[in-house]
Coordinates of C-alpha atoms in Angstrom, one line a residue:
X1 CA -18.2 9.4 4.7
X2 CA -19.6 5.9 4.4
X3 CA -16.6 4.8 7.4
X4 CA -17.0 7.7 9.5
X5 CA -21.3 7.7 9.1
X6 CA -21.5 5.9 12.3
X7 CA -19.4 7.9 14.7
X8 CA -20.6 11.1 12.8
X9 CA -24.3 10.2 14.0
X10 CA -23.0 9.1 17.6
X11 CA -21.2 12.3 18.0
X12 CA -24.2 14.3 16.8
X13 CA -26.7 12.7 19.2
X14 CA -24.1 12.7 22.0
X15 CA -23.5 16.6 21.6
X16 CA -26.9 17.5 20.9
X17 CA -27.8 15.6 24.1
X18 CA -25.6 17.6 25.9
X19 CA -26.5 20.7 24.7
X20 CA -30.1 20.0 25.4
X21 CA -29.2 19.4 29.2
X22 CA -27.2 22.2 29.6
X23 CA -29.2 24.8 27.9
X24 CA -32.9 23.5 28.2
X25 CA -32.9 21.1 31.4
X26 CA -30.7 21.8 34.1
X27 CA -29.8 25.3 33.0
X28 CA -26.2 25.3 34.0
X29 CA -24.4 28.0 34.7
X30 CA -20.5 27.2 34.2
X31 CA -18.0 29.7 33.0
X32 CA -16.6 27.4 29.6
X33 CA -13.3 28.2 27.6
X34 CA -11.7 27.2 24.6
X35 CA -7.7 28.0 26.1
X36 CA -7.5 23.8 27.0
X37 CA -8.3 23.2 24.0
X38 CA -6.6 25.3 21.6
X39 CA -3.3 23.9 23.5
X40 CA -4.2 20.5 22.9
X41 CA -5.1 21.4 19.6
X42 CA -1.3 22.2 18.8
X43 CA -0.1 19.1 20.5
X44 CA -2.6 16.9 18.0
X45 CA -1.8 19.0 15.3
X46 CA 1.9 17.6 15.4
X47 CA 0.7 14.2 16.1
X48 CA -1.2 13.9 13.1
X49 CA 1.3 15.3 10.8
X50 CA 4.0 13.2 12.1
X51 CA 1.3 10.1 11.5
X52 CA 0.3 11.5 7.9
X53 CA 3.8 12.2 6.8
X54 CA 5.1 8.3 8.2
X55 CA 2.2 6.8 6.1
X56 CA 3.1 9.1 3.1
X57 CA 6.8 7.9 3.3
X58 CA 5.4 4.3 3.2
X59 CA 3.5 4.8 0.0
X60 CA 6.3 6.8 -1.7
X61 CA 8.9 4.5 -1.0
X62 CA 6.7 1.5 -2.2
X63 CA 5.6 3.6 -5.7
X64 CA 9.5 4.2 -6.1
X65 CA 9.9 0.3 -5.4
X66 CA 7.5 -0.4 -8.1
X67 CA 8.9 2.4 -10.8
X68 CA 12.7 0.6 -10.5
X69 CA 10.8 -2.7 -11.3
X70 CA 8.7 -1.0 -14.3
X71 CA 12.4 0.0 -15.2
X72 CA 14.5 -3.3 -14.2
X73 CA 11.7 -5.4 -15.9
X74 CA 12.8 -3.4 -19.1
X75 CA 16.2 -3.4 -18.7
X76 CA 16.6 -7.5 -18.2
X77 CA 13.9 -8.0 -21.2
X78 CA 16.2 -5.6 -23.5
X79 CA 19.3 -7.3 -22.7
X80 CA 17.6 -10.6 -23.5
X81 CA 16.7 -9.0 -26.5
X82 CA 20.0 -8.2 -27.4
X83 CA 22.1 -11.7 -26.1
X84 CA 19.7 -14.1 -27.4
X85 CA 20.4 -15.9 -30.7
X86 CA 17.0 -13.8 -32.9
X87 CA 16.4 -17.4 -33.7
X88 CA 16.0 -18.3 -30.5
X89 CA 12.3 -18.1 -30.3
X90 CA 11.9 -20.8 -27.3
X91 CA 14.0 -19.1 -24.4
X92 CA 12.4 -16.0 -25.7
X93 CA 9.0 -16.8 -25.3
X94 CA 9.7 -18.1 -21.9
X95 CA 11.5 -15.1 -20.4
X96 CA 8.4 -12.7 -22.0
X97 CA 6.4 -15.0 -19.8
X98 CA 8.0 -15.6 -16.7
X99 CA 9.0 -12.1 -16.3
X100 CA 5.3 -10.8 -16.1
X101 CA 4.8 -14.0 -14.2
X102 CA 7.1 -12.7 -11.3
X103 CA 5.5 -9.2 -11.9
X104 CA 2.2 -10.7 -11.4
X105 CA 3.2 -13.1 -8.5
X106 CA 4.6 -10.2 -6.4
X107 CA 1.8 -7.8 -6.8
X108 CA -0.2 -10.7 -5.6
X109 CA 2.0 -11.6 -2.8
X110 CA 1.5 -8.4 -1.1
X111 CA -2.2 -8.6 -1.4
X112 CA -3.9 -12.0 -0.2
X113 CA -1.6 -14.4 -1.5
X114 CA -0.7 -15.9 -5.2
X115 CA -2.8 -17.9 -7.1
X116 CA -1.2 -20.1 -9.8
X117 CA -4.0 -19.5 -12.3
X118 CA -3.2 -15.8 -12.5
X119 CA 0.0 -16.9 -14.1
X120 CA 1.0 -18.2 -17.7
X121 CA 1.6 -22.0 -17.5
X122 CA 5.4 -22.0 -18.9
X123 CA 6.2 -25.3 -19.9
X124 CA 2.8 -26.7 -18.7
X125 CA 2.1 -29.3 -16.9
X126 CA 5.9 -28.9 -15.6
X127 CA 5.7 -25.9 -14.1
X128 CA 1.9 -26.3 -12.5
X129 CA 4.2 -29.3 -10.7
X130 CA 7.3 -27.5 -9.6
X131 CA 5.6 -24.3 -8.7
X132 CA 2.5 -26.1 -6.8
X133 CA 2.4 -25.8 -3.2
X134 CA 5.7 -23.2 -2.6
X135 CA 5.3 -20.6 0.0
X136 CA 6.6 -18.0 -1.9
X137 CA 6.3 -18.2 -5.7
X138 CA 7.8 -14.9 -6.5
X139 CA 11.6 -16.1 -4.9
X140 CA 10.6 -19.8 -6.8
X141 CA 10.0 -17.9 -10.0
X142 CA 13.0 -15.9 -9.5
X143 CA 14.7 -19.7 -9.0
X144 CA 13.4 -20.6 -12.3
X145 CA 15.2 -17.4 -14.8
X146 CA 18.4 -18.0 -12.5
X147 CA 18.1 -21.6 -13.5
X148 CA 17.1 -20.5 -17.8
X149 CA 20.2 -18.3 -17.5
X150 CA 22.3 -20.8 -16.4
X151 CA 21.4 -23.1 -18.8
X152 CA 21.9 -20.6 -21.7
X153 CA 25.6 -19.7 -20.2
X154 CA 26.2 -23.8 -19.9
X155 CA 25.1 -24.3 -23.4
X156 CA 27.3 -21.1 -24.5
X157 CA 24.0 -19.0 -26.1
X158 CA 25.2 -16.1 -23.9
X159 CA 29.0 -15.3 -22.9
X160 CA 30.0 -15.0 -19.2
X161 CA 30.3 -11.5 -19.3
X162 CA 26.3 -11.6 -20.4
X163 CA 25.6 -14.0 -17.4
X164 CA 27.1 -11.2 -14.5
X165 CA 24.8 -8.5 -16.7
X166 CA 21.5 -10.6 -16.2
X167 CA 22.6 -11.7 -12.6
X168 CA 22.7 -8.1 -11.6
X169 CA 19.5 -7.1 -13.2
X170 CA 17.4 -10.6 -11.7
X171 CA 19.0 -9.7 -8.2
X172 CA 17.3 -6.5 -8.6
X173 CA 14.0 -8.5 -8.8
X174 CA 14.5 -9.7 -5.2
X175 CA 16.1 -6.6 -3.6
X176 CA 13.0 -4.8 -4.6
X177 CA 10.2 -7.7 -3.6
X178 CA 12.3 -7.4 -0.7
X179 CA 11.8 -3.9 0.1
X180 CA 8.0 -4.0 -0.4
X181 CA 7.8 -7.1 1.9
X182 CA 9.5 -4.6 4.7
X183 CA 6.9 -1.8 3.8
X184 CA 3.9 -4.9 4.4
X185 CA 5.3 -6.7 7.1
X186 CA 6.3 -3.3 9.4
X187 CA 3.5 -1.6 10.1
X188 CA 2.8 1.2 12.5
X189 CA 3.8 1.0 15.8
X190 CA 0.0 -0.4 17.4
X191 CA 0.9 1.7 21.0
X192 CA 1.3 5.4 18.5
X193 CA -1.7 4.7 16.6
X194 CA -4.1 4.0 19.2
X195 CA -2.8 6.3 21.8
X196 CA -3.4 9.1 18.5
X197 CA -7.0 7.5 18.6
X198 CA -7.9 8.0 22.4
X199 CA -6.1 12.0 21.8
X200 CA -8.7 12.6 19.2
X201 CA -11.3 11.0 21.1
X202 CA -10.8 12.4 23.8
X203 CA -10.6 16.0 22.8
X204 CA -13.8 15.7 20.2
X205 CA -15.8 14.0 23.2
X206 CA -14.8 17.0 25.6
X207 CA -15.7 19.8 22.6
X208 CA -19.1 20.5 23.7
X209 CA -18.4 21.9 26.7
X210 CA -16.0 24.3 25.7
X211 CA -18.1 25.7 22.8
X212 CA -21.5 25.2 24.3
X213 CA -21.9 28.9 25.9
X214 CA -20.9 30.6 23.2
X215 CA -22.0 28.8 20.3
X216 CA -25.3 26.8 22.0
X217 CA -27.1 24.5 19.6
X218 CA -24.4 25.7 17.5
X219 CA -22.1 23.3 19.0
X220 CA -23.5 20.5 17.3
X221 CA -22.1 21.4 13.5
X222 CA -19.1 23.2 14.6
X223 CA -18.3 19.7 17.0
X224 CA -19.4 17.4 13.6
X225 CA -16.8 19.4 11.3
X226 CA -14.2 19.4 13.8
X227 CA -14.8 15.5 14.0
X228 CA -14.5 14.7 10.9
X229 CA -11.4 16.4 9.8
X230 CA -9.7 15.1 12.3
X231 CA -10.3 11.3 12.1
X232 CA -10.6 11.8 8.4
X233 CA -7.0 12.6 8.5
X234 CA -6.1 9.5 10.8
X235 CA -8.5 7.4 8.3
X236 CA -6.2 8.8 5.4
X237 CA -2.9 7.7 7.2
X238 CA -4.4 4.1 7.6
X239 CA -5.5 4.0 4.1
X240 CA -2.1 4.6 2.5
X241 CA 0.5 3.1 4.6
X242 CA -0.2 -0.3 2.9
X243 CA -0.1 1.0 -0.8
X244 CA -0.5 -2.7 -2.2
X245 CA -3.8 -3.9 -2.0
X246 CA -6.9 -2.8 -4.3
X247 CA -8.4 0.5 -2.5
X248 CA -8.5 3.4 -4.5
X249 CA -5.7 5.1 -2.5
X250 CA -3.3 2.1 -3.1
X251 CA -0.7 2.1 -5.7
X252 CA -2.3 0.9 -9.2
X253 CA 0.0 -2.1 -9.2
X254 CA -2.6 -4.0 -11.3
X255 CA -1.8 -1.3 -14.5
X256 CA 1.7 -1.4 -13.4
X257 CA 1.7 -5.6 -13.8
X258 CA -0.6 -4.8 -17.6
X259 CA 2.5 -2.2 -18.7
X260 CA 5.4 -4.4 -17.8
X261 CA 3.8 -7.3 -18.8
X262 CA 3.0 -5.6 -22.2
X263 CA 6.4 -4.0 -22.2
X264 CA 8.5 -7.2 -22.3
X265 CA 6.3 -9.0 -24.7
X266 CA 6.8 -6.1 -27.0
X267 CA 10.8 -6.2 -26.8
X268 CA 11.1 -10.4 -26.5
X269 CA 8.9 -11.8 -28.9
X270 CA 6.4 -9.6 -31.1
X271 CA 4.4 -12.6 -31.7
X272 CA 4.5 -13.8 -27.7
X273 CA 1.4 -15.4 -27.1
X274 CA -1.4 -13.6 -25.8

């Protein structure tokens, strides 16, 4: 209500104006039908389920993106768990770190950018200097469990077989950044959603004189309602065809980023750091 308010009022001082010179002022006498209308009705009808049902698929496939991380995130922590020497306490506290830190980094990637205080400073001063001033800190912190893994195969505290098991599961990390980074960076077509704009302007502005003989003053509230389910539903498709930022009709990546950071802590390290 608070988006629409202004067009709302526009529309209901444009069609009350008209009524008022139609029925009050110059008294026109025109034969007026609704037949145009109802067949343009149809036609936007489609329109706007086609544009709902694109935006829909966008914020489906993106909360489908975000459950396989919730469940990859598990997966790589649990088999960290399970190859890691239990004494080991070191390369355990830094993957139940850096794993939320990629978490955290990607949710903020798709929002306004990443900034490095959001994340847990592993290894300090270190990692504030390797990670400061990269472009894309979810690939670099993707780089940097690549590079603990390797290490950990070179030193022989995981077998090679345990190496191509964590490689598939970090790859994951990036196939699925990478498939929310084609749901941000592709949006609709800007030619289909403003040509469905002028359609519903268009018909809403060209209401009154269809209803106005039948309905009179009428007109205004019957024009107002039609008005505002119709660009409400456009309004809907804009909201949730780019599911990752902090609107109430996004994805709740923020409580997703809490559980999976929670999640890994739990299964790493009981006593990681808070």
């Amino acid at each position: 209500m608070r988006t629409l308010m202004p067009a709302l009022i526009f529309m209901a001082v444009y069609t009350t104006g008209i009524a008022y010179l139609d029925l009050d002022y110059f008294k026109w006498d025109f034969r007026s039908t609704t037949a145009v209308h109802s067949l343009l009705g149809i036609v936007l009808g489609l329109f706007l389920v086609f544009r709902v049902n694109s935006a829909y698929d966008r914020w489906w496939e993106g909360r489908k993106l975000w459950g396989s991380l919730v469940n990859n995130t598990r997966n790589l922590a649990l088999k960290l768990g399970g190859f890691l020497p239990t004494d080991d306490k070191e390369s355990r506290n830094y993957f139940a770190q850096m794993i939320p830190n990629f978490v955290i980094a990607m949710k903020e990637h798709l929002r306004d950018g990443v900034k490095i205080e959001d994340l847990d400073m592993v290894g300090g001063e270190e990692f504030l200097k390797r990670i400061k001033g990269k472009k894309h800190i979810p690939n670099f912190i993707t780089l940097l469990i690549y590079e603990r893994i390797n290490a950990l195969y070179k030193s022989e505290n995981i077998t090679g077989n345990q190496f191509f098991v964590l490689d598939k599961e970090v790859k994951s990390f990036s196939d699925i950044l990478g498939g929310c980074e084609r749901i941000k960076n592709t949006p609709i077509p800007y030619s289909y959603s403003m040509y469905i704009k002028k359609f519903i302007f268009t018909y809403t502005i060209t209401l009154p004189f269809a209803f106005i003989h039948e309905f009179n003053y009428w007109t205004v509230p019957i024009v107002l309602l039609i008005f505002y389910i119709l660009i409400s539903v456009e309004i809907i498709a804009e909201e949730i065809e780019d599911p990752f930022g902090k609107d109430v009709n996004d994805l709740p990546t923020d409580d997703l980023s809490e559980k999976i950071k929670g999640n890994v802590r739990e299964i790493l390290m009981e006593s990681a750091p808070d």
